[in-house]
Amino acid sequence: LEWHQYLPHEAMQAVAVGRTEKGRPFVVIGIGPNPSFELGAWYARYGVAIGYAAHQLSLRYPKLFSSPQPAAVAAFDAETGEPMWYHNLEPHHHPSTLGDNERSIERYQDIASGKNPHNSFMCLPDACSQPVIAGDGTAYFGFEHGKNPH
């Protein structure tokens, strides 16, 4: 079985596969570009002082370091590829997913101290998490704003 759908945003992870209440197979995917503020690049390019200042400014004034990022979640009939439903999400207007920039200094300190030497100081997760589908056909997924799952 093979089909394809053009999506208005990037798909950064795999789909979840489940069945509707009536037993029909379907797939769900979260779509949207990943956050674009790579804090590490600021440190590498401009040094610690400017990188740290940019980091602090991005926490206080996130909209200066980002533009609204559109995202959506969509479901398709697994057998035909026909769209079943589509839901636009609230645009995310922060330089990274919620919590990523806020914890970057702590992660860096864990690396430097040896407490967690194999950690990455920037996580840069996808805009939408991998969806999961409950037994009743309800799809759940996390989104970069960090609020309750959809």
PDB file of C-alpha atoms in Angstrom:
ATOM      1  CA  LEU A   1       0.000   0.000   0.000  1.00  0.00           C
ATOM      2  CA  GLU A   2       1.542   3.292  -1.054  1.00  0.00           C
ATOM      3  CA  TRP A   3       0.303   6.869  -1.169  1.00  0.00           C
ATOM      4  CA  HIS A   4       1.642  10.341  -0.475  1.00  0.00           C
ATOM      5  CA  GLN A   5       0.276  13.667   0.673  1.00  0.00           C
ATOM      6  CA  TYR A   6       1.759  17.112   0.286  1.00  0.00           C
ATOM      7  CA  LEU A   7       1.856  18.892   3.634  1.00  0.00           C
ATOM      8  CA  PRO A   8       2.004  22.665   4.193  1.00  0.00           C
ATOM      9  CA  HIS A   9       4.726  22.320   6.858  1.00  0.00           C
ATOM     10  CA  GLU A  10       7.726  20.105   7.519  1.00  0.00           C
ATOM     11  CA  ALA A  11       7.164  16.656   8.993  1.00  0.00           C
ATOM     12  CA  MET A  12       9.995  16.037  11.457  1.00  0.00           C
ATOM     13  CA  GLN A  13       9.005  12.659  12.900  1.00  0.00           C
ATOM     14  CA  ALA A  14       7.161   9.484  12.041  1.00  0.00           C
ATOM     15  CA  VAL A  15       3.412   9.043  12.039  1.00  0.00           C
ATOM     16  CA  ALA A  16       1.379   7.152  14.607  1.00  0.00           C
ATOM     17  CA  VAL A  17      -0.893   4.427  13.283  1.00  0.00           C
ATOM     18  CA  GLY A  18      -4.175   3.477  14.919  1.00  0.00           C
ATOM     19  CA  ARG A  19      -7.797   2.637  14.274  1.00  0.00           C
ATOM     20  CA  THR A  20     -10.883   4.815  14.419  1.00  0.00           C
ATOM     21  CA  GLU A  21     -13.834   3.901  16.631  1.00  0.00           C
ATOM     22  CA  LYS A  22     -15.246   2.060  13.615  1.00  0.00           C
ATOM     23  CA  GLY A  23     -12.009   0.107  13.116  1.00  0.00           C
ATOM     24  CA  ARG A  24     -10.696   1.973  10.073  1.00  0.00           C
ATOM     25  CA  PRO A  25      -6.864   2.357  10.071  1.00  0.00           C
ATOM     26  CA  PHE A  26      -5.547   5.918  10.107  1.00  0.00           C
ATOM     27  CA  VAL A  27      -2.289   7.810  10.598  1.00  0.00           C
ATOM     28  CA  VAL A  28      -1.659  11.001  12.566  1.00  0.00           C
ATOM     29  CA  ILE A  29       1.281  13.369  12.234  1.00  0.00           C
ATOM     30  CA  GLY A  30       2.299  16.668  13.791  1.00  0.00           C
ATOM     31  CA  ILE A  31       3.863  19.066  11.309  1.00  0.00           C
ATOM     32  CA  GLY A  32       5.728  22.339  11.609  1.00  0.00           C
ATOM     33  CA  PRO A  33       9.244  23.749  11.442  1.00  0.00           C
ATOM     34  CA  ASN A  34      11.546  23.266  14.382  1.00  0.00           C
ATOM     35  CA  PRO A  35      12.562  26.287  16.460  1.00  0.00           C
ATOM     36  CA  SER A  36      15.341  28.206  14.793  1.00  0.00           C
ATOM     37  CA  PHE A  37      17.421  29.841  17.548  1.00  0.00           C
ATOM     38  CA  GLU A  38      20.601  27.832  17.949  1.00  0.00           C
ATOM     39  CA  LEU A  39      22.104  29.278  21.102  1.00  0.00           C
ATOM     40  CA  GLY A  40      25.342  27.335  20.670  1.00  0.00           C
ATOM     41  CA  ALA A  41      25.981  29.117  17.378  1.00  0.00           C
ATOM     42  CA  TRP A  42      25.928  32.471  19.172  1.00  0.00           C
ATOM     43  CA  TYR A  43      28.538  31.256  21.667  1.00  0.00           C
ATOM     44  CA  ALA A  44      30.709  29.751  18.925  1.00  0.00           C
ATOM     45  CA  ARG A  45      30.500  32.756  16.626  1.00  0.00           C
ATOM     46  CA  TYR A  46      30.599  35.679  19.066  1.00  0.00           C
ATOM     47  CA  GLY A  47      32.189  34.271  22.222  1.00  0.00           C
ATOM     48  CA  VAL A  48      30.916  33.641  25.718  1.00  0.00           C
ATOM     49  CA  ALA A  49      30.106  37.237  26.696  1.00  0.00           C
ATOM     50  CA  ILE A  50      27.923  38.002  23.678  1.00  0.00           C
ATOM     51  CA  GLY A  51      26.501  34.481  23.594  1.00  0.00           C
ATOM     52  CA  TYR A  52      25.484  34.740  27.244  1.00  0.00           C
ATOM     53  CA  ALA A  53      23.972  38.199  26.684  1.00  0.00           C
ATOM     54  CA  ALA A  54      21.993  36.894  23.693  1.00  0.00           C
ATOM     55  CA  HIS A  55      20.844  33.965  25.809  1.00  0.00           C
ATOM     56  CA  GLN A  56      19.593  36.221  28.607  1.00  0.00           C
ATOM     57  CA  LEU A  57      17.891  38.555  26.132  1.00  0.00           C
ATOM     58  CA  SER A  58      16.195  35.618  24.387  1.00  0.00           C
ATOM     59  CA  LEU A  59      14.748  34.495  27.719  1.00  0.00           C
ATOM     60  CA  ARG A  60      13.457  37.967  28.551  1.00  0.00           C
ATOM     61  CA  TYR A  61      12.372  39.009  25.032  1.00  0.00           C
ATOM     62  CA  PRO A  62      11.766  35.791  23.076  1.00  0.00           C
ATOM     63  CA  LYS A  63       9.923  37.512  20.240  1.00  0.00           C
ATOM     64  CA  LEU A  64      13.075  39.487  19.320  1.00  0.00           C
ATOM     65  CA  PHE A  65      14.855  36.207  18.529  1.00  0.00           C
ATOM     66  CA  SER A  66      12.084  34.427  16.667  1.00  0.00           C
ATOM     67  CA  SER A  67       9.170  34.698  14.308  1.00  0.00           C
ATOM     68  CA  PRO A  68       5.800  32.956  14.689  1.00  0.00           C
ATOM     69  CA  GLN A  69       6.148  29.328  13.610  1.00  0.00           C
ATOM     70  CA  PRO A  70       3.037  27.679  12.160  1.00  0.00           C
ATOM     71  CA  ALA A  71       2.223  24.095  13.017  1.00  0.00           C
ATOM     72  CA  ALA A  72      -0.634  21.641  12.652  1.00  0.00           C
ATOM     73  CA  VAL A  73      -1.676  18.081  13.289  1.00  0.00           C
ATOM     74  CA  ALA A  74      -3.307  16.016  10.564  1.00  0.00           C
ATOM     75  CA  ALA A  75      -4.900  12.604  10.188  1.00  0.00           C
ATOM     76  CA  PHE A  76      -5.160  10.538   7.024  1.00  0.00           C
ATOM     77  CA  ASP A  77      -6.911   7.328   6.080  1.00  0.00           C
ATOM     78  CA  ALA A  78      -4.094   4.753   6.182  1.00  0.00           C
ATOM     79  CA  GLU A  79      -5.420   2.790   3.216  1.00  0.00           C
ATOM     80  CA  THR A  80      -6.233   5.608   0.790  1.00  0.00           C
ATOM     81  CA  GLY A  81      -4.235   8.597   2.052  1.00  0.00           C
ATOM     82  CA  GLU A  82      -7.354  10.749   2.049  1.00  0.00           C
ATOM     83  CA  PRO A  83      -7.333  13.515   4.692  1.00  0.00           C
ATOM     84  CA  MET A  84      -9.609  12.789   7.660  1.00  0.00           C
ATOM     85  CA  TRP A  85      -9.031  15.964   9.641  1.00  0.00           C
ATOM     86  CA  TYR A  86      -6.574  18.836   9.985  1.00  0.00           C
ATOM     87  CA  HIS A  87      -6.074  21.174  12.947  1.00  0.00           C
ATOM     88  CA  ASN A  88      -3.922  24.330  12.930  1.00  0.00           C
ATOM     89  CA  LEU A  89      -2.061  24.886  16.180  1.00  0.00           C
ATOM     90  CA  GLU A  90      -1.394  28.191  17.875  1.00  0.00           C
ATOM     91  CA  PRO A  91       1.785  29.601  16.267  1.00  0.00           C
ATOM     92  CA  HIS A  92       4.804  29.256  18.548  1.00  0.00           C
ATOM     93  CA  HIS A  93       6.682  32.566  18.872  1.00  0.00           C
ATOM     94  CA  HIS A  94       9.768  31.662  20.879  1.00  0.00           C
ATOM     95  CA  PRO A  95      13.341  30.930  19.832  1.00  0.00           C
ATOM     96  CA  SER A  96      13.195  27.336  21.075  1.00  0.00           C
ATOM     97  CA  THR A  97      10.787  24.889  22.612  1.00  0.00           C
ATOM     98  CA  LEU A  98       9.668  25.817  26.103  1.00  0.00           C
ATOM     99  CA  GLY A  99      12.339  24.824  28.605  1.00  0.00           C
ATOM    100  CA  ASP A 100      15.168  24.291  26.120  1.00  0.00           C
ATOM    101  CA  ASN A 101      16.860  27.693  26.449  1.00  0.00           C
ATOM    102  CA  GLU A 102      15.850  27.960  30.105  1.00  0.00           C
ATOM    103  CA  ARG A 103      17.847  24.824  30.993  1.00  0.00           C
ATOM    104  CA  SER A 104      20.811  25.208  28.631  1.00  0.00           C
ATOM    105  CA  ILE A 105      23.158  26.779  31.218  1.00  0.00           C
ATOM    106  CA  GLU A 106      22.305  24.025  33.718  1.00  0.00           C
ATOM    107  CA  ARG A 107      22.989  21.348  31.086  1.00  0.00           C
ATOM    108  CA  TYR A 108      26.292  23.000  30.168  1.00  0.00           C
ATOM    109  CA  GLN A 109      27.329  23.062  33.846  1.00  0.00           C
ATOM    110  CA  ASP A 110      26.482  19.351  34.144  1.00  0.00           C
ATOM    111  CA  ILE A 111      28.737  18.631  31.154  1.00  0.00           C
ATOM    112  CA  ALA A 112      31.614  20.800  32.419  1.00  0.00           C
ATOM    113  CA  SER A 113      31.482  19.401  35.972  1.00  0.00           C
ATOM    114  CA  GLY A 114      31.355  15.785  34.806  1.00  0.00           C
ATOM    115  CA  LYS A 115      27.947  15.260  36.420  1.00  0.00           C
ATOM    116  CA  ASN A 116      26.522  14.394  32.989  1.00  0.00           C
ATOM    117  CA  PRO A 117      29.473  14.541  30.547  1.00  0.00           C
ATOM    118  CA  HIS A 118      27.598  12.981  27.624  1.00  0.00           C
ATOM    119  CA  ASN A 119      24.702  15.442  27.722  1.00  0.00           C
ATOM    120  CA  SER A 120      24.101  17.982  24.971  1.00  0.00           C
ATOM    121  CA  PHE A 121      23.791  21.538  26.200  1.00  0.00           C
ATOM    122  CA  MET A 122      21.042  22.244  23.628  1.00  0.00           C
ATOM    123  CA  CYS A 123      18.249  19.741  23.136  1.00  0.00           C
ATOM    124  CA  LEU A 124      16.496  21.243  20.069  1.00  0.00           C
ATOM    125  CA  PRO A 125      13.491  18.912  20.082  1.00  0.00           C
ATOM    126  CA  ASP A 126      11.002  18.794  17.243  1.00  0.00           C
ATOM    127  CA  ALA A 127       8.078  21.225  17.193  1.00  0.00           C
ATOM    128  CA  CYS A 128       5.583  18.353  17.635  1.00  0.00           C
ATOM    129  CA  SER A 129       6.259  15.155  19.513  1.00  0.00           C
ATOM    130  CA  GLN A 130       5.598  11.709  18.122  1.00  0.00           C
ATOM    131  CA  PRO A 131       1.818  11.225  18.393  1.00  0.00           C
ATOM    132  CA  VAL A 132       0.281   8.299  20.237  1.00  0.00           C
ATOM    133  CA  ILE A 133      -3.189   6.905  19.615  1.00  0.00           C
ATOM    134  CA  ALA A 134      -5.353   5.537  22.420  1.00  0.00           C
ATOM    135  CA  GLY A 135      -7.512   2.449  22.056  1.00  0.00           C
ATOM    136  CA  ASP A 136     -10.589   4.589  21.371  1.00  0.00           C
ATOM    137  CA  GLY A 137      -8.853   6.327  18.434  1.00  0.00           C
ATOM    138  CA  THR A 138      -8.010   9.561  20.275  1.00  0.00           C
ATOM    139  CA  ALA A 139      -4.642  10.989  19.182  1.00  0.00           C
ATOM    140  CA  TYR A 140      -2.360  12.711  21.703  1.00  0.00           C
ATOM    141  CA  PHE A 141       0.874  14.627  21.132  1.00  0.00           C
ATOM    142  CA  GLY A 142       3.017  17.277  22.744  1.00  0.00           C
ATOM    143  CA  PHE A 143       3.802  20.639  21.204  1.00  0.00           C
ATOM    144  CA  GLU A 144       6.736  23.004  21.658  1.00  0.00           C
ATOM    145  CA  HIS A 145       4.799  25.454  23.864  1.00  0.00           C
ATOM    146  CA  GLY A 146       4.975  22.894  26.685  1.00  0.00           C
ATOM    147  CA  LYS A 147       1.323  23.141  27.677  1.00  0.00           C
ATOM    148  CA  ASN A 148      -0.900  20.129  28.241  1.00  0.00           C
ATOM    149  CA  PRO A 149      -0.751  17.615  25.393  1.00  0.00           C
ATOM    150  CA  HIS A 150      -3.295  17.993  22.635  1.00  0.00           C
TER     151      HIS A 150
END
